[in-house]
Structure formats: C-alpha cells, structure tokens
CSV table of C-alpha atoms and ligand atoms in Angstrom, one decimal:
chain,number,residue,atom,x,y,z
A,24,UNK,CA,-15.8,-55.8,-37.8
A,25,UNK,CA,-17.9,-53.0,-38.3
A,26,UNK,CA,-22.0,-53.3,-37.5
A,27,UNK,CA,-24.3,-51.8,-39.2
A,28,UNK,CA,-27.0,-49.4,-38.3
A,29,UNK,CA,-30.1,-48.8,-40.7
A,30,UNK,CA,-29.5,-49.8,-44.5
A,31,UNK,CA,-28.7,-52.7,-46.0
A,32,UNK,CA,-24.7,-54.3,-47.4
A,33,UNK,CA,-23.6,-55.1,-51.1
A,34,UNK,CA,-20.0,-57.0,-51.1
A,35,UNK,CA,-19.8,-56.4,-54.9
A,36,UNK,CA,-16.6,-58.5,-57.0
A,37,UNK,CA,-15.4,-56.7,-60.1
A,38,UNK,CA,-13.7,-58.0,-62.6
A,39,UNK,CA,-12.7,-54.7,-64.1
A,40,UNK,CA,-13.4,-51.3,-62.1
A,41,UNK,CA,-13.9,-47.9,-64.1
A,42,UNK,CA,-14.6,-45.4,-61.6
A,43,UNK,CA,-15.9,-42.9,-63.2
A,44,UNK,CA,-12.5,-40.6,-63.0
A,45,UNK,CA,-11.4,-41.9,-65.7
A,46,UNK,CA,-9.1,-44.8,-64.2
A,47,UNK,CA,-9.5,-49.1,-64.3
A,48,UNK,CA,-8.1,-51.5,-62.1
A,49,UNK,CA,-9.0,-55.3,-61.6
A,50,UNK,CA,-9.6,-57.6,-58.9
A,51,UNK,CA,-11.6,-54.9,-56.4
A,52,UNK,CA,-14.2,-55.5,-54.3
A,53,UNK,CA,-17.0,-52.7,-53.6
A,54,UNK,CA,-19.1,-52.3,-50.4
A,55,UNK,CA,-22.8,-50.4,-49.6
A,56,UNK,CA,-23.7,-50.0,-47.0
A,57,UNK,CA,-27.7,-48.0,-47.7
A,58,UNK,CA,-27.3,-45.2,-49.7
A,59,UNK,CA,-23.4,-45.1,-50.1
A,60,UNK,CA,-20.8,-46.5,-50.9
A,61,UNK,CA,-18.1,-47.7,-48.0
A,62,UNK,CA,-14.9,-49.0,-49.0
A,63,UNK,CA,-13.4,-49.6,-52.8
A,64,UNK,CA,-9.6,-52.0,-52.9
A,65,UNK,CA,-8.5,-55.3,-54.3
A,66,UNK,CA,-10.0,-58.0,-54.0
A,67,UNK,CA,-10.4,-59.3,-50.0
A,68,UNK,CA,-9.9,-55.6,-48.8
A,69,UNK,CA,-13.9,-54.9,-47.7
A,70,UNK,CA,-14.2,-55.4,-43.5
A,71,UNK,CA,-16.5,-57.8,-42.5
A,72,UNK,CA,-19.5,-56.3,-41.6
A,73,UNK,CA,-21.7,-58.5,-39.0
A,74,UNK,CA,-25.3,-58.5,-40.8
A,75,UNK,CA,-26.1,-59.7,-43.5
A,76,UNK,CA,-24.5,-59.2,-47.3
A,77,UNK,CA,-25.9,-59.5,-50.3
A,78,UNK,CA,-23.1,-60.7,-51.8
A,79,UNK,CA,-23.4,-59.7,-56.0
A,80,UNK,CA,-20.6,-62.0,-58.2
A,81,UNK,CA,-19.4,-59.7,-61.4
A,82,UNK,CA,-15.8,-61.5,-61.2
A,83,UNK,CA,-16.6,-62.0,-64.8
A,84,UNK,CA,-17.7,-58.3,-65.5
A,85,UNK,CA,-17.4,-54.8,-65.4
A,86,UNK,CA,-18.5,-52.4,-62.3
A,87,UNK,CA,-18.9,-48.5,-63.1
A,88,UNK,CA,-21.0,-45.7,-61.5
A,89,UNK,CA,-24.7,-45.4,-62.8
A,90,UNK,CA,-24.7,-43.2,-65.9
A,91,UNK,CA,-25.7,-39.8,-66.4
A,92,UNK,CA,-27.1,-38.1,-69.1
A,93,UNK,CA,-26.8,-34.5,-69.2
A,94,UNK,CA,-29.4,-33.8,-72.5
A,95,UNK,CA,-32.6,-36.3,-71.5
A,96,UNK,CA,-35.7,-34.4,-72.6
A,97,UNK,CA,-38.5,-37.3,-71.0
A,98,UNK,CA,-41.3,-36.3,-73.1
A,99,UNK,CA,-39.8,-37.0,-76.4
A,100,UNK,CA,-41.5,-39.6,-78.1
A,101,UNK,CA,-41.1,-40.8,-81.8
A,102,UNK,CA,-41.0,-37.4,-83.1
A,103,UNK,CA,-40.5,-37.3,-87.0
A,104,UNK,CA,-38.8,-33.7,-87.5
A,105,UNK,CA,-39.4,-30.8,-84.6
A,106,UNK,CA,-42.4,-29.9,-85.5
A,107,UNK,CA,-44.8,-33.1,-84.5
A,108,UNK,CA,-42.5,-32.0,-82.0
A,109,UNK,CA,-44.8,-30.6,-80.2
A,110,UNK,CA,-48.3,-31.7,-82.0
A,111,UNK,CA,-49.9,-34.3,-83.3
A,112,UNK,CA,-49.3,-36.2,-80.2
A,113,UNK,CA,-51.5,-35.4,-77.7
A,114,UNK,CA,-49.7,-33.5,-74.1
A,115,UNK,CA,-51.2,-36.6,-72.3
A,116,UNK,CA,-49.8,-38.9,-74.0
A,117,UNK,CA,-46.3,-37.2,-73.9
A,118,UNK,CA,-47.1,-37.1,-70.2
A,119,UNK,CA,-47.0,-41.1,-70.0
A,120,UNK,CA,-44.7,-41.5,-72.3
A,121,UNK,CA,-42.3,-39.9,-70.5
A,122,UNK,CA,-42.8,-42.0,-67.5
A,123,UNK,CA,-41.7,-44.9,-69.8
A,124,UNK,CA,-39.0,-43.0,-70.6
A,125,UNK,CA,-37.9,-42.5,-67.4
A,126,UNK,CA,-37.7,-46.5,-66.4
A,127,UNK,CA,-36.0,-46.9,-70.3
A,128,UNK,CA,-33.2,-45.1,-69.1
A,129,UNK,CA,-32.9,-46.3,-65.4
A,130,UNK,CA,-33.2,-50.0,-67.1
A,131,UNK,CA,-30.0,-49.2,-69.6
A,132,UNK,CA,-28.4,-48.3,-66.4
A,133,UNK,CA,-28.5,-44.6,-66.5
A,134,UNK,CA,-29.6,-43.7,-62.2
A,135,UNK,CA,-29.6,-39.9,-63.7
A,136,UNK,CA,-30.4,-37.2,-65.5
A,137,UNK,CA,-30.4,-33.5,-66.1
A,138,UNK,CA,-33.8,-33.4,-68.6
A,139,UNK,CA,-33.4,-30.0,-71.0
A,140,UNK,CA,-37.0,-28.8,-72.0
A,141,UNK,CA,-39.5,-31.2,-71.5
A,142,UNK,CA,-43.8,-29.8,-73.0
A,143,UNK,CA,-45.7,-28.5,-70.5
A,144,UNK,CA,-44.9,-29.1,-66.8
A,145,UNK,CA,-44.2,-33.2,-67.8
A,146,UNK,CA,-40.9,-32.6,-66.4
A,147,UNK,CA,-41.8,-31.7,-62.7
A,148,UNK,CA,-44.1,-34.3,-62.8
A,149,UNK,CA,-41.8,-37.5,-63.5
A,150,UNK,CA,-39.2,-36.3,-61.0
A,151,UNK,CA,-42.1,-36.4,-58.5
A,152,UNK,CA,-44.1,-39.8,-59.7
A,153,UNK,CA,-39.9,-41.3,-59.1
A,154,UNK,CA,-39.4,-39.7,-56.1
A,155,UNK,CA,-42.7,-40.9,-54.4
A,156,UNK,CA,-42.2,-44.7,-56.0
A,157,UNK,CA,-44.8,-44.2,-59.0
A,158,UNK,CA,-42.7,-45.0,-61.3
A,159,UNK,CA,-39.1,-46.3,-61.5
A,160,UNK,CA,-36.4,-43.6,-63.2
A,161,UNK,CA,-32.9,-41.8,-62.5
A,162,UNK,CA,-32.2,-39.3,-60.7
A,163,UNK,CA,-33.4,-36.2,-62.2
A,164,UNK,CA,-33.6,-32.4,-62.8
A,165,UNK,CA,-36.0,-31.3,-64.6
A,166,UNK,CA,-36.4,-28.5,-66.8
A,167,UNK,CA,-39.8,-27.3,-67.7
A,168,UNK,CA,-40.6,-25.6,-71.2
A,169,UNK,CA,-37.8,-24.1,-73.3
A,170,UNK,CA,-37.0,-20.7,-72.7
A,171,UNK,CA,-37.5,-19.4,-77.2
A,172,UNK,CA,-37.5,-16.0,-78.9
A,173,UNK,CA,-41.8,-15.6,-80.3
A,174,UNK,CA,-39.8,-16.3,-84.0
A,175,UNK,CA,-36.9,-18.1,-83.6
A,176,UNK,CA,-36.1,-21.9,-83.4
A,177,UNK,CA,-38.8,-23.4,-81.4
A,178,UNK,CA,-41.3,-21.3,-82.8
A,179,UNK,CA,-41.8,-24.5,-84.6
A,180,UNK,CA,-45.7,-24.0,-86.3
A,181,UNK,CA,-47.7,-20.4,-87.9
A,182,UNK,CA,-50.0,-18.4,-85.1
A,183,UNK,CA,-52.8,-19.2,-87.2
A,184,UNK,CA,-51.9,-23.0,-85.5
A,185,UNK,CA,-53.3,-21.6,-82.3
A,186,UNK,CA,-51.7,-24.1,-80.0
A,187,UNK,CA,-52.6,-24.0,-76.7
A,188,UNK,CA,-49.0,-22.1,-75.2
A,189,UNK,CA,-50.0,-24.7,-72.4
A,190,UNK,CA,-49.3,-27.9,-74.3
A,191,UNK,CA,-45.7,-26.2,-76.1
A,192,UNK,CA,-41.9,-27.6,-75.6
A,193,UNK,CA,-41.0,-23.9,-75.2
A,194,UNK,CA,-41.9,-20.7,-73.0
A,195,UNK,CA,-41.9,-18.0,-76.2
A,196,UNK,CA,-41.2,-14.5,-74.9
A,197,UNK,CA,-40.9,-11.0,-76.3
A,198,UNK,CA,-37.4,-9.9,-74.4
A,199,UNK,CA,-35.7,-10.4,-71.2
A,200,UNK,CA,-38.7,-9.1,-68.7
A,201,UNK,CA,-41.2,-12.1,-70.4
A,202,UNK,CA,-38.0,-14.2,-70.2
A,203,UNK,CA,-38.6,-13.4,-66.4
A,204,UNK,CA,-41.4,-13.6,-65.9
A,205,UNK,CA,-41.4,-17.7,-67.3
A,206,UNK,CA,-38.4,-18.3,-64.9
A,207,UNK,CA,-39.6,-16.9,-61.7
A,208,UNK,CA,-43.6,-19.4,-63.0
A,209,UNK,CA,-41.3,-23.1,-63.9
A,210,UNK,CA,-39.8,-21.3,-60.2
A,211,UNK,CA,-42.8,-22.0,-58.3
A,212,UNK,CA,-43.3,-24.7,-60.3
A,213,UNK,CA,-41.2,-26.8,-59.6
A,214,UNK,CA,-38.2,-27.1,-62.3
A,215,UNK,CA,-34.3,-27.5,-61.1
A,216,UNK,CA,-32.8,-26.1,-63.9
A,217,UNK,CA,-33.9,-23.1,-67.1
A,218,UNK,CA,-32.9,-23.9,-70.5
A,219,UNK,CA,-32.6,-21.0,-73.0
A,220,UNK,CA,-32.5,-21.5,-77.0
A,221,UNK,CA,-30.1,-19.7,-78.1
A,222,UNK,CA,-29.2,-20.5,-80.9
A,223,UNK,CA,-30.7,-22.4,-84.0
A,224,UNK,CA,-30.4,-26.1,-84.8
A,225,UNK,CA,-28.0,-27.5,-87.0
A,226,UNK,CA,-30.9,-29.7,-88.4
A,227,UNK,CA,-32.8,-26.5,-89.5
A,228,UNK,CA,-32.9,-24.7,-92.8
A,229,UNK,CA,-34.3,-20.3,-91.3
A,230,UNK,CA,-31.4,-18.8,-90.5
A,231,UNK,CA,-32.8,-15.9,-89.6
A,232,UNK,CA,-30.7,-12.2,-87.4
A,233,UNK,CA,-28.6,-13.3,-85.3
A,234,UNK,CA,-27.1,-16.0,-84.3
A,235,UNK,CA,-27.6,-15.7,-81.2
A,236,UNK,CA,-31.1,-15.0,-80.4
A,237,UNK,CA,-30.9,-13.1,-77.4
A,238,UNK,CA,-28.3,-9.7,-76.0
A,239,UNK,CA,-25.4,-10.4,-74.0
A,240,UNK,CA,-27.4,-7.9,-71.2
A,241,UNK,CA,-30.6,-10.3,-71.8
A,242,UNK,CA,-29.3,-13.4,-71.4
A,243,UNK,CA,-26.7,-12.6,-68.0
A,244,UNK,CA,-30.0,-11.3,-66.5
A,245,UNK,CA,-31.6,-13.8,-67.7
A,246,UNK,CA,-28.7,-16.4,-66.3
A,247,UNK,CA,-28.7,-14.2,-62.8
A,248,UNK,CA,-32.2,-14.5,-62.4
A,249,UNK,CA,-32.3,-18.6,-62.3
A,250,UNK,CA,-29.3,-18.4,-59.7
A,251,UNK,CA,-30.8,-16.4,-58.2
A,252,UNK,CA,-33.1,-18.1,-57.8
A,253,UNK,CA,-31.0,-21.6,-57.3
A,254,UNK,CA,-31.4,-22.9,-60.2
A,255,UNK,CA,-29.7,-24.4,-62.6
A,256,UNK,CA,-29.4,-22.9,-66.3
A,257,UNK,CA,-28.5,-24.8,-69.6
A,258,UNK,CA,-28.2,-23.4,-73.3
A,259,UNK,CA,-29.0,-25.0,-76.0
A,260,UNK,CA,-25.7,-22.9,-77.7
A,261,UNK,CA,-23.9,-25.0,-81.8
A,262,UNK,CA,-21.8,-21.7,-83.4
A,263,UNK,CA,-19.0,-20.0,-81.7
A,264,UNK,CA,-20.7,-16.7,-81.8
A,265,UNK,CA,-24.0,-18.6,-79.2
A,266,UNK,CA,-21.8,-20.9,-77.4
A,267,UNK,CA,-20.0,-17.9,-76.1
A,268,UNK,CA,-22.6,-15.9,-74.9
A,269,UNK,CA,-23.5,-18.5,-73.1
A,270,UNK,CA,-20.4,-19.1,-71.1
A,271,UNK,CA,-19.9,-14.7,-70.5
A,272,UNK,CA,-23.6,-14.6,-68.9
A,273,UNK,CA,-23.0,-17.3,-66.2
A,274,UNK,CA,-24.8,-20.9,-68.4
A,275,UNK,CA,-24.0,-24.6,-66.6
A,276,UNK,CA,-24.6,-26.2,-69.1
A,277,UNK,CA,-23.2,-25.4,-72.8
A,278,UNK,CA,-26.0,-27.9,-75.1
A,279,UNK,CA,-24.8,-29.4,-77.8
A,280,UNK,CA,-21.6,-27.0,-78.3
A,281,UNK,CA,-21.0,-28.7,-81.8
A,282,UNK,CA,-18.6,-25.8,-83.4
A,283,UNK,CA,-17.0,-24.8,-80.2
A,284,UNK,CA,-13.6,-23.2,-81.6
A,285,UNK,CA,-10.2,-22.6,-80.1
A,286,UNK,CA,-11.1,-19.3,-78.5
A,287,UNK,CA,-14.8,-20.3,-77.1
A,288,UNK,CA,-12.4,-23.1,-75.6
A,289,UNK,CA,-9.9,-21.0,-74.4
A,290,UNK,CA,-12.7,-18.5,-72.5
A,291,UNK,CA,-13.5,-21.4,-69.5
A,292,UNK,CA,-10.7,-20.8,-68.9
A,293,UNK,CA,-12.3,-17.9,-66.4
A,294,UNK,CA,-15.4,-19.5,-66.2
A,295,UNK,CA,-14.4,-22.7,-65.3
A,296,UNK,CA,-17.7,-24.1,-63.4
A,297,UNK,CA,-19.5,-23.3,-67.7
A,298,UNK,CA,-19.2,-27.6,-68.8
A,299,UNK,CA,-19.8,-28.0,-72.1
A,300,UNK,CA,-22.6,-30.9,-73.4
A,301,UNK,CA,-21.8,-33.1,-76.0
A,302,UNK,CA,-24.9,-34.8,-78.6
A,303,UNK,CA,-22.8,-37.1,-81.0
A,304,UNK,CA,-25.3,-39.9,-81.1
A,305,UNK,CA,-28.7,-37.9,-82.5
A,306,UNK,CA,-26.2,-36.5,-85.4
A,307,UNK,CA,-24.4,-39.9,-85.8
A,308,UNK,CA,-28.0,-41.3,-86.5
A,309,UNK,CA,-29.3,-39.2,-88.4
A,310,UNK,CA,-27.0,-39.0,-90.3
A,311,UNK,CA,-26.9,-43.3,-90.5
A,312,UNK,CA,-30.9,-43.8,-89.6
A,313,UNK,CA,-32.4,-40.8,-91.3
A,314,UNK,CA,-32.5,-41.6,-95.0
A,315,UNK,CA,-34.5,-45.8,-93.7
A,316,UNK,CA,-37.0,-44.0,-92.1
A,317,UNK,CA,-38.1,-40.7,-93.7
A,318,UNK,CA,-35.8,-37.8,-91.2
A,319,UNK,CA,-35.8,-35.0,-94.4
A,320,UNK,CA,-33.2,-35.8,-96.3
A,321,UNK,CA,-32.5,-31.3,-96.3
A,322,UNK,CA,-31.6,-31.8,-92.6
A,323,UNK,CA,-29.4,-35.2,-92.9
A,324,UNK,CA,-27.4,-33.7,-95.6
A,325,UNK,CA,-26.7,-30.5,-93.6
A,326,UNK,CA,-25.8,-32.4,-90.5
A,327,UNK,CA,-23.6,-34.5,-92.9
A,328,UNK,CA,-21.9,-31.0,-93.8
A,329,UNK,CA,-20.9,-30.6,-90.3
A,330,UNK,CA,-20.1,-34.1,-89.1
A,331,UNK,CA,-15.6,-33.8,-89.4
A,332,UNK,CA,-16.3,-30.2,-88.0
A,333,UNK,CA,-18.2,-31.6,-85.4
A,334,UNK,CA,-16.3,-34.8,-85.1
A,335,UNK,CA,-12.8,-32.4,-84.5
A,336,UNK,CA,-14.7,-30.4,-81.9
A,337,UNK,CA,-15.0,-32.9,-79.5
A,338,UNK,CA,-11.6,-33.9,-79.9
A,339,UNK,CA,-10.7,-30.4,-79.1
A,340,UNK,CA,-12.0,-29.9,-76.1
A,341,UNK,CA,-10.4,-33.5,-75.3
A,342,UNK,CA,-7.1,-32.3,-76.4
A,343,UNK,CA,-7.6,-28.9,-74.3
A,344,UNK,CA,-8.1,-31.3,-71.7
A,345,UNK,CA,-12.1,-29.4,-70.3
A,346,UNK,CA,-13.8,-31.3,-69.1
A,347,UNK,CA,-17.1,-32.6,-70.9
A,348,UNK,CA,-20.1,-34.2,-70.3
A,349,UNK,CA,-22.6,-36.3,-72.9
A,350,UNK,CA,-26.2,-35.8,-74.1
A,351,UNK,CA,-28.6,-38.3,-75.8
A,352,UNK,CA,-31.1,-36.0,-76.6
A,353,UNK,CA,-33.2,-39.2,-77.4
A,354,UNK,CA,-36.6,-39.9,-78.2
A,355,UNK,CA,-37.6,-38.7,-81.7
A,356,UNK,CA,-37.7,-41.9,-83.9
A,357,UNK,CA,-34.1,-41.1,-86.0
A,358,UNK,CA,-32.9,-41.5,-82.1
A,359,UNK,CA,-35.5,-43.1,-80.1
A,360,UNK,CA,-34.6,-43.6,-75.8
A,361,UNK,CA,-31.9,-46.5,-75.7
A,362,UNK,CA,-30.0,-44.8,-78.0
A,363,UNK,CA,-28.5,-43.5,-74.7
A,364,UNK,CA,-24.6,-45.2,-74.6
A,365,UNK,CA,-24.0,-44.2,-78.7
A,366,UNK,CA,-22.8,-41.2,-76.8
A,367,UNK,CA,-19.9,-43.3,-75.4
A,368,UNK,CA,-19.6,-45.5,-78.5
A,369,UNK,CA,-18.8,-42.9,-80.4
A,370,UNK,CA,-16.4,-40.3,-78.2
A,371,UNK,CA,-14.3,-43.8,-78.2
A,372,UNK,CA,-14.8,-45.3,-82.0
A,373,UNK,CA,-15.2,-42.0,-83.4
A,374,UNK,CA,-13.3,-39.3,-81.5
A,375,UNK,CA,-10.8,-41.8,-80.1
A,376,UNK,CA,-10.8,-41.2,-76.9
A,377,UNK,CA,-10.1,-44.2,-74.2
A,378,UNK,CA,-13.1,-46.2,-72.8
A,379,UNK,CA,-12.1,-44.9,-68.4
A,380,UNK,CA,-12.2,-41.5,-70.4
A,381,UNK,CA,-15.1,-41.9,-72.6
A,382,UNK,CA,-17.2,-43.2,-69.8
A,383,UNK,CA,-16.1,-39.8,-67.5
A,384,UNK,CA,-18.2,-37.7,-69.7
A,385,UNK,CA,-21.0,-39.6,-69.1
A,386,UNK,CA,-20.2,-39.8,-65.5
A,387,UNK,CA,-18.8,-38.1,-62.9
A,388,UNK,CA,-18.5,-35.2,-65.6
A,389,UNK,CA,-22.2,-35.6,-66.4
A,390,UNK,CA,-22.6,-35.9,-62.3
A,391,UNK,CA,-20.8,-31.9,-62.6
A,392,UNK,CA,-22.6,-31.2,-65.1
A,393,UNK,CA,-26.6,-32.1,-63.7
A,394,UNK,CA,-25.6,-30.1,-60.2
A,395,UNK,CA,-25.4,-33.8,-59.6
A,396,UNK,CA,-23.5,-34.1,-56.6
A,397,UNK,CA,-22.1,-37.0,-54.6
A,398,UNK,CA,-23.3,-39.4,-58.0
A,399,UNK,CA,-20.6,-40.4,-61.2
A,400,UNK,CA,-17.6,-41.4,-59.2
A,401,UNK,CA,-16.4,-45.3,-57.2
A,402,UNK,CA,-15.2,-44.3,-54.8
A,403,UNK,CA,-16.0,-44.1,-50.8
A,404,UNK,CA,-18.5,-41.7,-49.5
A,405,UNK,CA,-20.1,-40.9,-52.7
A,406,UNK,CA,-23.2,-42.7,-53.8
A,407,UNK,CA,-24.0,-45.8,-54.1
A,408,UNK,CA,-25.5,-45.7,-57.9
A,409,UNK,CA,-23.9,-48.1,-59.5
A,410,UNK,CA,-23.9,-50.6,-62.4
A,411,UNK,CA,-22.6,-54.0,-63.7
A,412,UNK,CA,-22.2,-54.9,-67.1
A,413,UNK,CA,-21.9,-58.6,-68.9
A,414,UNK,CA,-17.7,-58.5,-70.1
A,415,UNK,CA,-14.9,-56.2,-70.4
A,416,UNK,CA,-16.5,-52.6,-71.1
A,417,UNK,CA,-13.1,-51.6,-71.9
A,418,UNK,CA,-12.6,-53.9,-75.2
A,419,UNK,CA,-16.5,-53.8,-75.9
A,420,UNK,CA,-17.8,-50.5,-75.4
A,421,UNK,CA,-20.9,-51.1,-77.3
A,422,UNK,CA,-21.6,-53.7,-74.2
A,423,UNK,CA,-23.5,-50.8,-72.9
A,424,UNK,CA,-26.0,-50.3,-76.0
A,425,UNK,CA,-27.8,-53.4,-75.6
A,426,UNK,CA,-29.6,-53.4,-72.3
A,427,UNK,CA,-29.1,-57.1,-72.2
A,428,UNK,CA,-26.1,-56.5,-70.7
A,429,UNK,CA,-27.4,-54.2,-68.2
A,430,UNK,CA,-26.8,-56.8,-65.3
A,431,UNK,CA,-26.7,-54.8,-62.5
A,432,UNK,CA,-28.6,-51.2,-61.4
A,433,UNK,CA,-27.9,-49.8,-58.5
A,434,UNK,CA,-29.6,-47.1,-57.6
A,435,UNK,CA,-28.9,-45.0,-54.3
A,436,UNK,CA,-27.8,-48.4,-52.7
A,437,UNK,CA,-31.4,-50.0,-53.4
A,438,UNK,CA,-31.0,-52.7,-56.5
A,439,UNK,CA,-33.4,-51.8,-59.0
A,440,UNK,CA,-32.7,-54.3,-61.8
A,441,UNK,CA,-30.2,-58.0,-61.0
A,442,UNK,CA,-29.3,-59.6,-63.2
A,443,UNK,CA,-27.8,-63.5,-63.2
A,444,UNK,CA,-27.0,-65.6,-66.3
A,445,UNK,CA,-30.6,-65.9,-68.0
A,446,UNK,CA,-32.0,-65.5,-65.1
A,447,UNK,CA,-34.1,-62.4,-63.1
A,448,UNK,CA,-32.7,-61.8,-59.8
A,449,UNK,CA,-34.3,-59.2,-59.1
A,450,UNK,CA,-36.3,-56.6,-61.4
A,451,UNK,CA,-38.7,-53.3,-60.6
A,452,UNK,CA,-37.9,-52.8,-64.2
A,453,UNK,CA,-37.9,-55.0,-66.5
B,602,ZN,ZN1,-32.5,-30.9,-76.9
C-alpha cells in the first residue's frame, strides 16, 4: 500500500488507451498522484493507496494524453483575410478574446500549446493570466510579434495607414541588426519563442523577390541569438527553399512545411531536433468553408490548386518516419477556435495515418516541438495532462471535434472539466 504525501490521488479505468507514442491498449488503469502519472498498467494492477482516491470510470471511453497545439494564435479572433489580423479590431479586444480562446482550447482537451505569434504582448499576458489562475487555459509557450521584413508578407497595410507598431501582429524589421534588437526586447518582455516569417503565405497573391526573405547568414545569426537567450524559434516556411533555410539555420519548428520535398526532408537527418509542424486543417476549411462565408475566392482557389501537394508532403514525412507535429493555426473566421482537432481527423481520413499515430502528432511529437518536456505521453513520471473522450476514438476520430465528447480534462493532475453522463461533475471551463 502506497501512502500519499502532498497531492491528490486519481485512478482512471479506461476501455481504450492511446498512449501518445503511437500505441493502443485496452482495459487499462492509470494512477495519478499530484501533478504526475505514477502507474500505467492492466486493469487491477495499480497499487492500492491509503488516502482518498478520486475514481474515474472511463471503461466505455478513450483515455489519451492532453492534446498540444503546435501552431496556436491566442489573439486570432474572426479575421477574414490577412489585413484584418491587425485592423480594425482593437488591441484591447484582441487581448480579451485571447483569454477566451485559451480557455476554449482547454475545453477541447488541449492542455498545451505553442503560440506562434500574437499582437502586441498579448501572448505573454495570456500565459501570465493562466499561471496566476485568473483564467483557465493550456500550458503555453508563447511568441511575441512575428518578426517579418518591411515590405514582406506580414507588412499588410500601406505605410500611409500609420498603424501603431505596438498593436501589430508583425514586428517589421530591416536587416539582421534590427531583428536582433527585437529579439532582445521580446526576451526582456518574457516571450518563450521567437517566430520568423521567412516566406510568403499560400493564400497571398504578392510574390516579390526570393522565396526566403532572410539570407542564410541573417537567419543563422537571429536564430543563434534567440538560442543564446534560451528561447526556442519557429519559422513560417512553406516552400522547399524556405524550409531548407530554416532547417539549416537551426530553427526548432518549421511551421506549415506545406511543400516539403525529398531533398529537404533529407536535411532533417543532420538536424534531428528540428520539427515539422503541418497545418492542413486551416487550408481544408479555406477550401470547404471559405466560399460560404465570403473568404476571398482567389485565396481559396490558390489553396485548392495546391491541396494535393500539401497532402503528399505529410504522407512523405510519415513514410520517411520523420517525427512531425500538427498545429491548428485556428482563429480566423474560416477556421475558428474550436476547430483544433480537425488536424488529427485529416491525418487519419485524408492522409491515411492510423489514429494512434495521428494522435502522436498532437501529443508526444507536439510536446517535443513546443519544448513542453514531460507532457504528451501517458507513462509513469510524465505530467498528468490527460483527456477522456466519450467512446472509442480509434474507430471514430471525429469524436475529438465536438467538445461535448470531451468528458474529462486533467491538467497537471487537476481536473478542470468532468462530465459524467449528462451531469457536469466538475468544471472550471464550462
Ligand atoms: Zn499561423
């Protein structure tokens, strides 16, 4: 019999367990003590404990690690077209919305996230509000404004608009010294991750100059500085040239990686810590939902034209055994917050990846990508970030898309949502 020191005990009996590392088991029990998982084994195998135990019967359900969104934007809220990422929505409204968006992610079973760019300093504030308990939300690593060249893909408005730089999504820079200054400032202000916009976006029409907006030397210097400051780095890179540049520069997450090809994937063997983060869900919604909500039709068409290549890129990474994560890029009108799990569904239904392996991309692989060590796996000594989904997820991955099916959400051992039948037993995130 095990006796408890500080920390509550929770015993979960699960009909199906997806462990986050690509495996499925049945009739399993998981014992949690305090913030950690202490035992995983067949039903009846958990050590008996002397103290009071909260029991969760998930014998008809699926237990999995808390999900991690490796491409989150807490400040994105209903924009239609890229210019609206910066105007007319006020910075203040974006900040209030960010808190609500973070809470929504947790309600959908996302206990972790990598924010890859926000307006102003809202990401840092959102993380702080979660940490102090003012709002509920995932464990976050946050970026500041996205570092992007003057006149580049995130310089969205004419100069005559004179937007207040502090309210923008992008920190517009001219050259590497300018980028280094912004990185130092962001580090001072508490960001965890530096995001670079090094290539254009598929939905944009303007194609000016080279495919990567920073020289290799500039990018290496900027990434090196971020690493020296203890920060992780992420790059928006869609085509092979930009993806290669990001990998060679030592970037930690290559975001989108939409058109990665054979030679580019080869580069990863020399840079095994770099992680690809695919974002099929937003493109799928641009194609299928875009036309009905007034999304610019040229942009939808551009995505439709390359959809098959994007799917092929994910297949290529999977077949090569390259560990990759997925991220939602959610928050626009076409792909709103709440659509996070679309990523996992598309990996299964469109890319033909088995459910338990698709889940890896949003759990253990996403934890590596987001530098959230300890999360993303159901195993002894891992963080007790857990989700119970009503029913058998291996048969119906779509269950993840409806928060009514998210019966239990546990973050670091604390139950933040628990629904039994139609009865809400516990929830701080109703
Ligand atoms: Zn994004």
